[in-house]
Coordinates of C-alpha atoms in Angstrom, one line a residue:
M20 CA -44.1 9.0 25.0
M21 CA -44.1 12.7 24.8
N22 CA -41.2 14.6 24.0
N23 CA -40.7 18.4 23.4
K24 CA -41.9 18.2 19.9
H25 CA -45.5 17.6 21.2
I26 CA -46.0 21.1 22.4
T27 CA -49.2 22.4 22.2
I28 CA -51.1 25.3 24.0
R29 CA -49.6 27.5 21.4
Q30 CA -51.3 30.3 19.7
G31 CA -50.0 29.8 16.2
T32 CA -49.8 32.5 13.3
R33 CA -52.2 35.1 14.9
L34 CA -49.9 35.5 17.9
G35 CA -46.7 35.5 15.8
V36 CA -48.3 38.4 13.8
A37 CA -49.1 39.9 17.1
L38 CA -45.4 39.6 18.2
A39 CA -44.0 40.8 15.1
L40 CA -46.3 44.2 15.5
A41 CA -45.2 44.7 19.1
L42 CA -41.4 44.0 18.1
T43 CA -42.0 46.3 15.3
A44 CA -43.2 49.0 17.9
L45 CA -40.5 48.6 19.9
L46 CA -37.9 49.4 17.5
A47 CA -39.7 52.2 16.3
L48 CA -40.4 54.0 19.7
S49 CA -37.0 52.6 21.2
M50 CA -38.9 51.6 24.5
V51 CA -39.9 48.5 26.3
V52 CA -43.0 47.1 25.4
L53 CA -44.7 43.8 26.5
A54 CA -44.8 41.6 23.7
A55 CA -48.4 39.9 23.3
G56 CA -48.7 36.3 23.6
P57 CA -46.5 33.4 24.8
A58 CA -42.8 33.4 25.1
Y59 CA -40.9 30.5 23.9
D60 CA -37.3 29.5 22.9
D61 CA -35.6 26.2 22.7
A62 CA -32.0 25.1 21.6
A63 CA -32.7 24.5 18.1
D64 CA -33.0 28.5 17.4
A65 CA -30.8 29.8 15.0
A66 CA -28.9 32.1 18.0
Y67 CA -27.4 29.0 19.2
N68 CA -25.7 27.7 16.1
S69 CA -22.4 28.8 17.2
G70 CA -23.0 27.6 20.7
W71 CA -24.7 28.8 24.0
A72 CA -22.9 31.6 25.1
D73 CA -23.5 34.3 27.6
G74 CA -25.7 37.1 26.1
S75 CA -27.4 34.7 23.4
N76 CA -31.1 35.5 23.1
G77 CA -33.2 33.1 20.9
G78 CA -36.8 32.6 20.7
T79 CA -39.3 35.5 21.5
G80 CA -40.2 37.1 25.0
F81 CA -37.3 36.5 27.3
G82 CA -34.3 38.6 27.9
A83 CA -30.7 37.7 26.9
W84 CA -28.7 34.6 29.0
A85 CA -26.5 35.5 31.5
L86 CA -24.1 32.6 31.5
T87 CA -21.1 32.1 34.3
A88 CA -18.9 29.4 34.8
S89 CA -16.6 29.5 38.4
S90 CA -13.4 27.9 36.6
N91 CA -12.5 26.1 33.4
D92 CA -14.2 22.8 34.9
A93 CA -17.5 24.4 34.3
G94 CA -19.5 25.4 31.1
H95 CA -22.2 25.6 28.8
Y96 CA -22.6 24.1 25.1
V97 CA -25.7 22.9 22.9
G98 CA -25.7 19.1 22.7
S99 CA -28.0 16.1 22.8
S100 CA -29.7 15.3 26.2
T101 CA -29.5 11.4 24.9
D102 CA -25.5 11.7 25.7
N103 CA -25.9 11.9 29.5
N104 CA -27.3 8.7 30.1
S105 CA -24.4 6.4 29.7
G106 CA -24.9 5.2 26.3
G107 CA -28.2 6.0 24.6
D108 CA -31.9 6.9 24.7
A109 CA -33.7 3.6 26.5
N110 CA -37.0 4.6 25.0
G111 CA -36.2 6.4 21.8
D112 CA -38.0 9.7 22.3
G113 CA -35.1 11.8 22.4
D114 CA -35.4 12.7 26.0
I115 CA -35.9 16.6 25.9
D116 CA -34.0 17.5 22.7
T117 CA -35.5 19.7 19.8
N118 CA -34.0 18.7 16.7
D119 CA -31.1 16.4 18.5
K120 CA -30.3 19.8 20.8
A121 CA -30.9 21.1 24.3
W122 CA -28.9 23.5 26.5
A123 CA -25.9 21.6 28.4
M124 CA -24.4 22.8 31.7
F125 CA -21.5 20.7 33.3
A126 CA -19.2 21.1 36.3
Y127 CA -16.8 19.3 38.1
N128 CA -14.1 19.2 40.7
G129 CA -16.0 21.9 42.9
A130 CA -17.4 24.1 40.0
L131 CA -20.3 25.7 39.4
A132 CA -22.2 26.7 36.2
E133 CA -25.0 28.8 36.0
A134 CA -27.6 30.3 33.6
E135 CA -30.5 33.2 34.3
R136 CA -32.9 34.4 32.2
A137 CA -35.3 37.2 33.0
F138 CA -38.9 37.3 32.0
T139 CA -40.4 40.4 29.9
T140 CA -42.5 41.0 33.2
T141 CA -43.5 39.1 36.3
M142 CA -45.7 36.1 36.4
A143 CA -49.4 37.0 37.3
T144 CA -52.4 34.9 38.4
G145 CA -52.7 32.2 36.1
D146 CA -49.6 32.6 34.0
R147 CA -47.5 29.4 33.5
F148 CA -44.1 28.7 32.7
H149 CA -42.9 25.3 31.1
L150 CA -39.4 23.9 30.6
L151 CA -37.8 20.5 30.0
M152 CA -35.1 19.2 32.2
D153 CA -32.8 16.4 32.1
S154 CA -30.4 15.8 35.0
G155 CA -28.4 13.1 34.0
D156 CA -25.9 11.4 36.9
V157 CA -24.9 13.5 39.5
I158 CA -22.2 12.6 42.2
I159 CA -23.1 12.7 45.8
T160 CA -21.6 15.9 46.7
G161 CA -23.4 17.5 43.5
S162 CA -26.6 19.0 42.8
V163 CA -28.4 20.1 39.6
G164 CA -31.8 22.1 39.0
F165 CA -33.3 25.3 38.7
K166 CA -34.8 28.1 40.7
L167 CA -37.2 30.6 40.1
Q168 CA -36.4 34.4 41.3
N169 CA -38.3 37.8 42.0
T170 CA -37.2 41.1 40.7
S171 CA -34.4 41.2 43.0
D172 CA -32.9 37.9 42.1
R173 CA -33.9 36.6 45.2
E174 CA -35.1 33.0 45.6
V175 CA -39.0 32.1 45.5
F176 CA -38.9 28.6 44.5
A177 CA -36.3 25.7 43.8
F178 CA -36.7 22.2 42.0
Y179 CA -33.5 20.3 42.0
L180 CA -31.7 16.9 42.6
N181 CA -29.0 16.0 45.1
G182 CA -26.6 13.5 44.2
S183 CA -26.9 12.1 47.7
D184 CA -31.0 11.5 46.9
S185 CA -32.8 9.0 45.0
T186 CA -36.0 11.5 44.3
Y187 CA -36.2 15.2 43.4
T188 CA -36.4 18.2 46.4
I189 CA -38.8 21.1 46.1
K190 CA -37.9 24.5 48.1
D191 CA -40.8 26.6 48.6
A192 CA -42.1 28.5 51.9
S193 CA -43.1 25.8 53.5
G194 CA -39.4 24.5 53.7
T195 CA -37.6 21.7 51.8
F196 CA -39.3 18.3 51.1
S197 CA -38.4 15.3 48.9
T198 CA -40.9 14.8 46.2
A199 CA -42.2 11.2 44.8
I200 CA -40.5 11.6 41.5
Q201 CA -37.7 9.2 40.9
A202 CA -34.2 10.5 39.4
T203 CA -34.5 9.7 35.7
D204 CA -32.2 10.7 32.8
E205 CA -35.0 10.3 30.4
G206 CA -36.3 13.8 31.4
L207 CA -39.1 15.6 33.0
D208 CA -41.8 18.0 31.4
I209 CA -42.3 20.7 34.0
T210 CA -45.2 23.5 34.3
F211 CA -45.1 25.8 36.9
I212 CA -48.5 27.9 37.6
V213 CA -49.1 30.7 39.5
T214 CA -52.6 30.4 41.0
D215 CA -52.8 33.5 43.4
T216 CA -50.0 36.6 43.4
T217 CA -51.9 37.7 46.4
T218 CA -51.4 34.7 48.2
R219 CA -47.9 33.7 46.7
H220 CA -49.7 30.4 45.8
Y221 CA -48.5 28.3 43.1
Q222 CA -49.1 24.6 41.3
M223 CA -46.5 22.7 39.5
I224 CA -47.1 19.6 37.3
V225 CA -44.3 17.2 36.5
A226 CA -44.4 14.6 33.8
T227 CA -41.8 11.9 33.8
L228 CA -40.9 11.4 29.9
E229 CA -39.9 7.7 30.6
D230 CA -43.3 6.7 30.8
G231 CA -45.7 9.8 31.1
T232 CA -46.6 9.4 34.9
A233 CA -47.9 12.7 36.3
Y234 CA -47.1 14.3 39.8
V235 CA -48.8 17.5 40.9
Y236 CA -47.4 19.8 43.7
T237 CA -49.2 22.8 45.1
G238 CA -47.6 25.4 47.6
Q239 CA -46.5 28.7 48.7
L240 CA -43.7 30.8 47.0
I241 CA -41.2 32.2 49.4
S242 CA -41.5 35.7 51.0
A243 CA -38.5 37.4 49.7
I244 CA -37.1 40.9 49.7
G245 CA -38.1 42.2 46.3
G246 CA -41.6 40.5 46.6
G247 CA -42.7 36.9 45.8
N248 CA -43.5 37.4 42.2
V249 CA -41.6 35.2 39.9
A250 CA -39.2 37.3 37.0
S251 CA -36.5 35.1 36.1
I252 CA -35.2 31.5 36.1
Y253 CA -31.9 30.7 37.6
M254 CA -30.8 27.1 36.5
F255 CA -27.7 25.5 37.9
N256 CA -24.9 22.4 38.1
D257 CA -22.8 22.5 41.2
T258 CA -20.4 20.1 40.8
S259 CA -22.7 17.1 39.1
G260 CA -19.6 15.2 38.2
D261 CA -15.7 14.6 38.7
T262 CA -14.0 14.4 35.8
D263 CA -16.6 13.1 33.4
T264 CA -18.0 15.7 31.4
T265 CA -20.7 13.7 29.4
N266 CA -23.0 11.5 31.6
Y267 CA -22.7 14.1 34.3
V268 CA -24.6 16.8 32.6
V269 CA -27.7 18.6 33.4
F270 CA -29.7 19.8 30.3
F271 CA -32.7 22.3 30.0
N272 CA -35.0 23.0 27.0
A273 CA -38.2 24.4 25.6
L274 CA -38.7 27.6 27.7
E275 CA -42.2 28.6 27.3
L276 CA -44.4 31.5 29.5
V277 CA -48.1 31.9 28.5
P278 CA -49.7 34.5 29.9
C279 CA -53.1 34.3 31.6
D280 CA -55.1 36.7 29.2
G281 CA -58.6 35.9 29.8
P282 CA -60.5 32.0 28.7
Q283 CA -58.2 30.3 26.4
D284 CA -58.1 27.7 23.9
F285 CA -56.5 24.1 24.7
V286 CA -55.9 21.4 22.0
V287 CA -54.7 18.0 23.6
T288 CA -52.2 16.1 21.8
N289 CA -50.6 14.1 24.2
A290 CA -52.2 10.8 25.4
A291 CA -49.8 10.8 28.6
Q292 CA -50.8 11.6 32.0
G293 CA -49.1 14.8 32.5
G294 CA -47.2 17.5 30.3
R295 CA -47.6 19.9 27.8
G296 CA -50.6 18.8 25.3
T297 CA -52.2 16.6 28.0
L298 CA -56.1 16.9 29.2
L299 CA -54.5 17.2 32.8
N300 CA -52.3 20.1 32.0
A301 CA -55.2 21.8 30.3
V302 CA -57.7 21.3 32.9
L303 CA -55.2 22.9 35.5
S304 CA -54.1 25.3 33.4
A305 CA -57.7 26.6 32.8
N306 CA -58.4 26.2 36.8
A307 CA -55.6 28.9 37.5
C308 CA -56.6 31.0 34.6
A309 CA -59.9 32.2 33.3
G310 CA -61.6 28.7 31.8
G311 CA -61.9 28.2 28.1
T312 CA -62.4 25.3 26.0
I313 CA -60.5 22.0 25.5
T314 CA -60.4 20.2 22.1
F315 CA -58.5 16.9 21.2
D316 CA -56.5 16.3 18.0
V317 CA -57.8 13.1 17.0
G318 CA -55.3 13.1 14.0
T319 CA -52.6 12.6 16.7
L320 CA -54.4 10.7 19.3
G321 CA -56.9 8.8 17.3
S322 CA -60.6 8.7 17.1
I323 CA -60.5 5.6 19.6
A324 CA -58.2 6.2 22.3
V325 CA -58.1 6.1 26.1
L326 CA -56.7 9.3 28.2
S327 CA -56.1 8.7 31.7
A328 CA -54.8 11.5 34.1
G329 CA -53.3 9.7 37.2
M330 CA -56.0 11.6 39.5
E331 CA -59.3 13.2 39.6
L332 CA -59.7 16.2 37.3
P333 CA -61.3 19.0 39.1
I334 CA -63.2 21.5 36.9
A335 CA -63.0 24.9 39.0
R336 CA -63.5 27.5 36.4
D337 CA -66.0 27.8 33.7
L338 CA -64.7 25.3 31.1
T339 CA -66.0 23.3 27.6
I340 CA -64.3 20.1 26.8
I341 CA -65.5 19.2 23.4
G342 CA -64.6 15.3 22.5
P343 CA -64.8 13.9 19.1
G344 CA -68.3 12.3 19.2
L345 CA -69.3 8.8 20.3
D346 CA -70.0 6.2 17.5
P347 CA -74.0 4.9 18.3
N348 CA -73.1 1.7 16.8
F349 CA -70.7 0.7 19.4
W350 CA -70.9 0.4 23.1
A351 CA -67.3 -0.4 23.5
D352 CA -64.1 1.5 21.6
Q353 CA -65.3 4.9 22.1
F354 CA -62.8 8.2 22.8
T355 CA -62.8 7.4 26.4
L356 CA -61.5 9.4 29.6
S357 CA -60.7 6.7 32.2
G358 CA -60.4 6.6 35.9
E359 CA -58.3 3.3 35.6
D360 CA -60.9 1.8 38.4
A361 CA -58.9 3.8 40.9
Y362 CA -60.4 7.4 40.9
R363 CA -62.9 9.6 39.7
V364 CA -62.7 10.8 36.2
F365 CA -64.0 14.5 36.9
S366 CA -65.6 16.9 39.7
V367 CA -67.0 20.1 38.7
G368 CA -66.9 22.8 41.4
D369 CA -69.8 24.7 43.2
G370 CA -70.8 28.0 40.9
V371 CA -69.0 26.8 37.9
T372 CA -70.6 26.3 34.7
A373 CA -69.3 23.5 32.3
T374 CA -70.1 21.4 29.3
I375 CA -68.4 17.8 28.6
S376 CA -69.6 16.4 25.0
G377 CA -68.6 13.7 22.4
L378 CA -66.7 11.2 24.8
A379 CA -67.0 8.4 27.3
I380 CA -66.3 8.7 31.2
N381 CA -65.4 5.2 31.9
D382 CA -64.0 3.5 34.9
G383 CA -63.9 5.7 37.7
Y384 CA -64.1 4.6 41.1
A385 CA -64.7 6.9 44.1
P386 CA -66.4 7.2 47.7
R387 CA -69.6 8.5 45.6
G388 CA -70.1 9.4 42.0
G389 CA -67.3 7.0 40.9
G390 CA -67.2 8.6 37.3
L391 CA -68.5 11.9 37.8
F392 CA -69.4 14.5 41.2
N393 CA -71.2 17.9 40.2
A394 CA -72.1 20.4 42.3
G395 CA -72.1 23.3 39.8
N396 CA -74.1 23.8 36.4
L397 CA -73.1 20.9 34.3
T398 CA -74.2 19.7 30.7
L399 CA -73.2 16.5 29.3
D400 CA -74.1 16.4 25.6
D401 CA -73.6 12.9 23.8
V402 CA -71.4 11.6 26.5
M403 CA -71.1 8.0 27.9
V404 CA -71.2 7.2 31.7
K405 CA -69.9 3.5 31.8
D406 CA -68.5 0.9 33.8
N407 CA -68.0 3.4 37.1
A408 CA -68.2 2.2 40.6
T409 CA -68.4 3.6 44.3
H410 CA -66.5 1.9 47.2
D411 CA -67.6 -0.9 48.8
G412 CA -68.6 -0.4 52.6
V413 CA -65.8 -1.2 55.3
D414 CA -66.2 -4.3 57.2
G415 CA -65.7 -4.7 61.1
P416 CA -67.7 -4.6 64.0
S417 CA -69.2 -0.9 62.9
P418 CA -69.4 -1.6 59.2
T419 CA -70.2 1.3 57.0
A420 CA -72.8 1.5 53.7
G421 CA -71.5 1.5 50.2
G422 CA -71.2 4.6 48.4
H423 CA -73.6 6.1 46.4
G424 CA -74.1 7.1 42.6
G425 CA -71.9 4.7 40.8
G426 CA -71.8 6.6 37.5
I427 CA -72.9 9.9 38.7
Y428 CA -73.3 11.9 41.9
N429 CA -75.0 15.3 41.9
T430 CA -75.4 18.4 44.1
G431 CA -75.9 20.9 41.7
R432 CA -77.5 21.6 38.5
L433 CA -77.4 18.7 35.7
T434 CA -78.5 18.6 32.2
M435 CA -77.8 15.2 30.2
L436 CA -78.8 15.5 26.3
G437 CA -78.2 12.0 24.7
G438 CA -75.7 9.8 25.5
T439 CA -76.0 6.8 28.1
I440 CA -75.3 5.9 31.7
R441 CA -74.7 2.4 31.4
N442 CA -73.2 -0.8 33.7
N443 CA -72.2 1.5 36.8
R444 CA -72.3 -0.2 40.2
A445 CA -73.1 1.3 43.7
G446 CA -70.9 0.0 46.3
Y447 CA -71.9 -3.1 48.5
G448 CA -72.4 -2.6 52.3
G449 CA -70.0 -3.5 54.7
V450 CA -70.2 -7.1 56.8
S451 CA -70.6 -6.8 60.5
S452 CA -68.1 -8.6 62.4
S453 CA -69.9 -8.6 65.6
A454 CA -73.9 -9.2 66.8
G455 CA -75.0 -5.8 65.1
S456 CA -76.3 -5.2 61.6
S457 CA -74.3 -5.3 58.5
A458 CA -74.3 -1.9 56.2
A459 CA -76.6 -1.0 53.4
G460 CA -75.5 -1.1 49.9
G461 CA -75.2 1.9 48.0
R462 CA -78.0 4.0 46.4
A463 CA -78.2 4.4 42.8
G464 CA -76.0 2.4 40.5
G465 CA -76.4 5.3 37.5
L466 CA -77.2 8.6 39.2
Y467 CA -77.8 9.7 42.4
N468 CA -79.3 13.4 42.8
A469 CA -78.7 14.3 46.4
G470 CA -81.1 17.6 46.6
G471 CA -79.7 19.0 42.9
R472 CA -82.0 19.4 39.7
V473 CA -81.5 16.8 37.1
T474 CA -83.0 17.0 33.2
L475 CA -82.4 13.9 31.3
T476 CA -83.3 14.1 27.6
G477 CA -82.7 11.4 25.2
V478 CA -80.7 9.2 27.5
S479 CA -80.5 5.3 27.6
I480 CA -80.1 4.2 31.1
R481 CA -79.4 0.6 31.3
D482 CA -77.5 -2.2 33.1
N483 CA -77.0 -0.3 36.1
M484 CA -77.0 -1.9 39.8
A485 CA -77.6 -0.2 43.4
G486 CA -75.0 -2.1 45.9
D487 CA -75.9 -5.0 47.4
G488 CA -76.7 -5.1 51.4
G489 CA -73.6 -6.5 53.5
S490 CA -74.1 -10.5 54.2
S491 CA -73.3 -11.6 57.9
D492 CA -70.4 -14.0 58.3
V493 CA -71.9 -16.8 59.2
S494 CA -69.9 -17.1 62.3
F495 CA -71.7 -14.0 63.5
S496 CA -75.3 -13.7 64.5
S497 CA -75.8 -10.3 62.7
V498 CA -78.6 -8.8 60.6
G499 CA -77.9 -8.5 57.0
G500 CA -77.6 -5.1 55.2
A501 CA -80.5 -3.6 53.5
G502 CA -80.1 -3.7 49.6
G503 CA -79.6 -0.2 48.0
S504 CA -82.7 1.4 46.2
G505 CA -83.0 3.1 43.1
G506 CA -81.2 0.7 40.6
A507 CA -80.7 3.6 38.1
I508 CA -81.5 6.6 39.7
Y509 CA -82.2 7.6 43.0
S510 CA -83.2 11.3 43.5
T511 CA -84.3 13.8 46.4
G512 CA -84.6 17.0 44.0
P513 CA -86.6 17.5 40.9
L514 CA -86.2 15.2 38.1
T515 CA -87.2 15.3 34.8
L516 CA -86.8 12.5 31.8
D517 CA -88.0 13.0 28.7
D518 CA -87.7 10.4 25.6
C519 CA -85.5 8.1 27.7
Q520 CA -85.1 4.5 27.7
V521 CA -84.6 2.9 31.4
A522 CA -84.0 -0.8 30.9
F523 CA -82.3 -3.9 32.9
N524 CA -81.4 -1.7 36.1
D525 CA -81.6 -3.5 39.6
A526 CA -81.8 -2.3 43.0
G527 CA -79.8 -3.9 45.7
Y528 CA -80.5 -7.4 47.0
G529 CA -80.7 -7.6 50.7
G530 CA -77.4 -9.1 52.6
R531 CA -78.0 -12.7 54.3
G532 CA -78.6 -12.8 57.8
G533 CA -76.0 -14.5 60.3
R534 CA -76.3 -17.2 62.7
G535 CA -75.0 -17.9 66.1
A536 CA -71.3 -19.4 66.5
H537 CA -70.8 -23.1 66.3
G538 CA -72.0 -24.8 69.5
S539 CA -73.7 -21.3 70.8
G540 CA -77.2 -22.6 70.2
G541 CA -77.6 -18.9 68.9
A542 CA -80.7 -18.4 66.7
G543 CA -80.1 -17.1 62.8
K544 CA -80.7 -13.6 62.0
A545 CA -82.9 -12.1 59.6
G546 CA -81.8 -10.9 56.2
G547 CA -81.6 -7.6 54.9
A548 CA -84.3 -5.9 52.9
G549 CA -84.1 -6.0 49.2
G550 CA -83.7 -2.4 47.8
H551 CA -86.6 -0.8 46.2
G552 CA -87.0 1.2 42.7
G553 CA -85.2 -1.2 40.3
A554 CA -85.7 1.7 38.0
I555 CA -85.8 5.0 39.9
Y556 CA -86.4 5.8 43.6
S557 CA -87.5 9.6 44.0
Y558 CA -88.3 11.5 47.3
S559 CA -89.3 14.8 45.2
T560 CA -91.1 15.8 42.4
L561 CA -90.6 13.6 39.7
T562 CA -91.8 14.5 35.7
I563 CA -91.5 11.7 32.9
T564 CA -92.6 12.3 29.3
H565 CA -92.1 10.0 26.3
S566 CA -90.0 7.5 28.2
S567 CA -89.8 3.7 28.2
F568 CA -89.2 1.5 30.9
S569 CA -88.5 -2.2 30.7
S570 CA -87.0 -5.1 32.9
N571 CA -86.0 -3.0 35.7
D572 CA -86.2 -5.2 39.3
A573 CA -86.4 -4.4 42.9
G574 CA -83.7 -6.2 45.0
R575 CA -84.7 -9.3 46.8
G576 CA -84.4 -9.5 50.3
G577 CA -81.5 -11.4 52.1

């Protein structure tokens, strides 16, 4: 379970020194300057020892708080967010507290509590803003949440919970829409990223602290008088309760504004799908900014860990991802990034240069390239690509072929140094429900090179399977589908193998032919042809040096 104590992506002592120098300069020159590095504040700061009041200004890099209450039935204080859920913290993670403290806002009997805080500068492309929010209970006529505002204090974005709804709401340039995020009193970790100030586009990652589930939303900021750039946050409690000031409270905490000042270093410390310190946040933040380097805190995560983002991770900027390294003595129990048999693990965009090292890419599932899709310039160094699969074809009167490239699908430039491509499977062909033919199995159990350039050095490629052709239903007189070719590799572009071991890979079997329906006297139909190239099927330049091949089998006919 993730809480605010797991905040990472901070720059530590170096930026602390830079910030101190900036503040010294500000005092000496009696002028406003932009402090370098992230702005950060939480409710445990000494500035709130006497409470959360109008004009309070803890942390660094933000303006002072402006707090207002419409009557004595609304107000602000510092307390524990665990108090707002009817008697406890169900999962024991402290909700959104820092040292048992968060900023609290209550309002009842039609009252309104407001809190506003200015940023030191408007958010630029690639900047990201983090906060924690714990909404608690809200009566049917109430509403709690926050808005992002421009320099004219005009709303450009809003995220809130209406008491009449079971899910949170987003308001942006497209209008108002309900999210899939269920109301929770355990808290939310929210990351808001400006992806393009010119077009006013944003991306928001919301992770539930109850179970770490991540939700990602993209959209466009509202065009308002004063422009669309984000300059402040406005938080509100609009009558969340009636007379109860304990459970009907909204809490906020841990504000952080991180500027995009070039490629950045990210450290993954949190194994949840989303939230600060997760791989998802790191990749999407790098995409919006200028790329960078991602490493993993093995001391926190463990050297044998399984991380899942809950969705495919698209690499859109130059990026280096450095894992802790594979243990050569084990095929299992590695530091693993998993697709949970539901989605592809990584994709690398066109024109992007990326390096991934020292980890396993397992259990991906996609229409093509189950574990990985590469359209850029990708280097895999000491990486295991294992137990991935592509989709099976669709059955029916017009069946479709199985997906290609169970492990990897490449259209760009792929270099693999060491590591293994093991036990991946291309999809089975779809079954015909008519008198036509069933569909072919997918090509390339391990790696499909679709016109790109691939260089493999010191790679073990074994136990991969191209897809079997679709077998006809016995009730239909249809031809069996052809087996997929290239048990290990199917290539239509230059392919080089040096010092590789290619073993125990299988091309797909041809599907079984059907026969006429009972009593029709129909003749049986032919089975599908077996797939070619148990090891490699190449349509382009193939260079092999110092490599071994054993126990690879072409597919049998149906």
